[in-house]
Coordinates of C-alpha atoms in Angstrom, one line a residue:
X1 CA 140.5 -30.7 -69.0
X2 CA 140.8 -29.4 -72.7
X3 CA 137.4 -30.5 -73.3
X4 CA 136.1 -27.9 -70.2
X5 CA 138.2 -25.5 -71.2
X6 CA 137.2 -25.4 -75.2
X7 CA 133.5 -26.1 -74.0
X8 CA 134.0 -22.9 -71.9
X9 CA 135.3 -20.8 -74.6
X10 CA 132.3 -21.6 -77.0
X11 CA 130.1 -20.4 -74.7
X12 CA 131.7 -17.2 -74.3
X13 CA 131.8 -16.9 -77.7
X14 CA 128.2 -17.3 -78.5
X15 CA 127.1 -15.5 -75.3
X16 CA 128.9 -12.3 -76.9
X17 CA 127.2 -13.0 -80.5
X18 CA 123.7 -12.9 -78.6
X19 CA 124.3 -10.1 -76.4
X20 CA 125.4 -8.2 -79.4
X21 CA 122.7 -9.1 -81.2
X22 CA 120.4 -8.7 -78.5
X23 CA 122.0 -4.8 -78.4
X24 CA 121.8 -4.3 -82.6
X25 CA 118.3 -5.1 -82.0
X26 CA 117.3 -3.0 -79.5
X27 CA 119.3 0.4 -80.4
X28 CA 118.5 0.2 -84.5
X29 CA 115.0 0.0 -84.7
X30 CA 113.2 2.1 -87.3
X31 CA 110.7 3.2 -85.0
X32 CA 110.8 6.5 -83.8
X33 CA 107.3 7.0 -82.0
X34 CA 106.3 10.8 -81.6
X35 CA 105.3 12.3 -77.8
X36 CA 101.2 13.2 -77.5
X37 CA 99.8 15.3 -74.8
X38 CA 96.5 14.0 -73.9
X39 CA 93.7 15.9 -72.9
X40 CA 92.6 15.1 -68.9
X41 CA 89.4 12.9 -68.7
X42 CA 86.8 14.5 -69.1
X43 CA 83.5 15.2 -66.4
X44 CA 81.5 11.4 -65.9
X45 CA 78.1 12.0 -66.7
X46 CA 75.5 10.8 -69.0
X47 CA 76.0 7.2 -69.6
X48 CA 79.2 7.6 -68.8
X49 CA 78.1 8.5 -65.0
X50 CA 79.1 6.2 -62.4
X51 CA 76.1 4.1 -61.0
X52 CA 75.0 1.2 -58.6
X53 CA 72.5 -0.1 -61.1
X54 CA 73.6 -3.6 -61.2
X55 CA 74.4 -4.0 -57.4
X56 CA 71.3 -6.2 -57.1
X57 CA 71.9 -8.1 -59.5
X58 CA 72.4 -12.0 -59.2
X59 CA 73.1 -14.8 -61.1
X60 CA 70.6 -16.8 -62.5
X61 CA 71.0 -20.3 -62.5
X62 CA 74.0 -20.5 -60.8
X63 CA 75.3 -23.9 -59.8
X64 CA 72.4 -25.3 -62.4
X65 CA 73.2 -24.2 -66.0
X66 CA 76.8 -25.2 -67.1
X67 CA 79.1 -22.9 -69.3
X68 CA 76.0 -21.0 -71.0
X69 CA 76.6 -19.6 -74.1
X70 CA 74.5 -17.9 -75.3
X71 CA 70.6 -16.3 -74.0
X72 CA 67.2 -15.8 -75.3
X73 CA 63.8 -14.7 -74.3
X74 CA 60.1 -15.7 -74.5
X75 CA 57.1 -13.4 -74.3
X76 CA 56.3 -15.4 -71.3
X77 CA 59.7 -14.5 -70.3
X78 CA 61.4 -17.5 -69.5
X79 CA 65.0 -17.6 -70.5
X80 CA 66.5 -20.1 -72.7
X81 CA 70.2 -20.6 -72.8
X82 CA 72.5 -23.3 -74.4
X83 CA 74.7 -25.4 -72.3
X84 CA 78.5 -26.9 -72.8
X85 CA 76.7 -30.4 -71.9
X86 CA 74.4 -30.2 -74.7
X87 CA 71.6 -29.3 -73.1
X88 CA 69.1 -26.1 -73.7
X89 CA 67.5 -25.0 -70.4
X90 CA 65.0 -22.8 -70.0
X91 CA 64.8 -20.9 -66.7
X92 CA 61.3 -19.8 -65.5
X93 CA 60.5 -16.9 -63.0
X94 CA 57.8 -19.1 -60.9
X95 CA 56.1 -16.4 -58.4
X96 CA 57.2 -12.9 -58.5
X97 CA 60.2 -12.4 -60.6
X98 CA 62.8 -12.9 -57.5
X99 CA 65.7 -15.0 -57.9
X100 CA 64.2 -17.1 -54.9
X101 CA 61.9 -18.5 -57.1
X102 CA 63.5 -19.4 -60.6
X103 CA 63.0 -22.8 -62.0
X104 CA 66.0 -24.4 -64.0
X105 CA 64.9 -27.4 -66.2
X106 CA 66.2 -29.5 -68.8
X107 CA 64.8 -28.5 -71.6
X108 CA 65.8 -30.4 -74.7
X109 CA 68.9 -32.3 -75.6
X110 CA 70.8 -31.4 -78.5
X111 CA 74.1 -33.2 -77.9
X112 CA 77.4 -31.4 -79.3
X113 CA 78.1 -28.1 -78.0
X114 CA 75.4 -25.7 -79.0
X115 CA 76.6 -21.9 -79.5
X116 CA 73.9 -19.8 -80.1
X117 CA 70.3 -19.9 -79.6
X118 CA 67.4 -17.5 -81.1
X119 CA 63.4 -17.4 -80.9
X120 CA 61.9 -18.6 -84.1
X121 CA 58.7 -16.8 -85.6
X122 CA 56.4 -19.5 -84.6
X123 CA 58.3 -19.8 -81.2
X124 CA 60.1 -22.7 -81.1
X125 CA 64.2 -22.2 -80.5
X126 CA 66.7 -22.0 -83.4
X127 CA 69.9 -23.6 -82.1
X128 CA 73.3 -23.2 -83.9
X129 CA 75.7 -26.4 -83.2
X130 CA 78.9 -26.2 -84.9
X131 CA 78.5 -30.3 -85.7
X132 CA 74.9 -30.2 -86.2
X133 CA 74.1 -27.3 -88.2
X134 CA 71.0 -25.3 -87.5
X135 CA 68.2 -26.6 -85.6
X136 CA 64.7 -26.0 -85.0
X137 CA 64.4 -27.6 -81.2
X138 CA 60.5 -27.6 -79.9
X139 CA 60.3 -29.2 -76.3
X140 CA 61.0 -32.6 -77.2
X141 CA 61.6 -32.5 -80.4
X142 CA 65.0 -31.7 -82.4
X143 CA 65.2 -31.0 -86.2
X144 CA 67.9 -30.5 -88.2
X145 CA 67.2 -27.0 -90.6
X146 CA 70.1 -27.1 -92.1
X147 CA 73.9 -28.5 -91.9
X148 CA 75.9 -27.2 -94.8
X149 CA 76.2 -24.3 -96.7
X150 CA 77.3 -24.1 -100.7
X151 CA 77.9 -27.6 -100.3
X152 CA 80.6 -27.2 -97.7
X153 CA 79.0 -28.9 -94.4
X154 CA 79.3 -27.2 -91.0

């Protein structure tokens, strides 16, 4: 029954050290933040204007293309985008630019988890893989361009 008792009595005690330091805390801070009066928004227009622009919009690839990261065009203007499975793919308006007729294909394998991809000069696809480095990926065909920098690799 002591034991209880004594148990009890710490608790009280430290409760009260908490909730007073909980209070010192709160009341003695150095902040003192000052009261602004800010103007009323102003008119939308311009770009600022509400629009339905992207109400048509849809998404491409859904259901096909997992966690892309990142996008790039051709002048043909087939998309390539890089994919959490290691995979590039490269989506292809077939007919007449409607989402009904897009083709998703497996492009080229990279492996990893490619993070960014660009269009080279010549047009093949730069791909940045934080394991790999920089690579120069034709269909097919993967090189590596580079995979350290001032000796430190990536």
């Amino acid at each position: 029954m002591m034991g209880v008792k004594f148990g009890a009595a710490i608790l009280g005690v430290i409760c009260v050290v908490a909730g007073a330091g909980w209070n010192a805390l709160l009341t003695r801070s150095p902040l003192d933040p000052a009261h602004i009066d800010l103007p009323l928004p102003s008119e939308r227009v311009g770009v600022l204007a509400f629009n339905d622009k992207l109400r048509s919009a849809y998404k491409v690839g859904y259901g096909q293309v997992l966690g892309p990261e990142d996008l790039a065009v051709d002048s043909e203007g087939r998309l390539y985008t890089a994919c959490a499975d290691g995979w590039v793919k490269r989506v292809s308006f077939v007919n007449n630019d409607t989402h009904s007729s897009l083709q998703v294909e497996k492009w080229a394998y990279v492996g990893g988890r490619p993070l960014g991809v660009a269009l080279g000069l010549h047009g093949e696809l730069l791909v940045c893989d934080p394991d790999q480095g920089l690579l120069n990926v034709t269909q097919g065909n993967v090189q590596v361009l580079s995979n350290e920098a001032d000796g430190l690799r990536f």
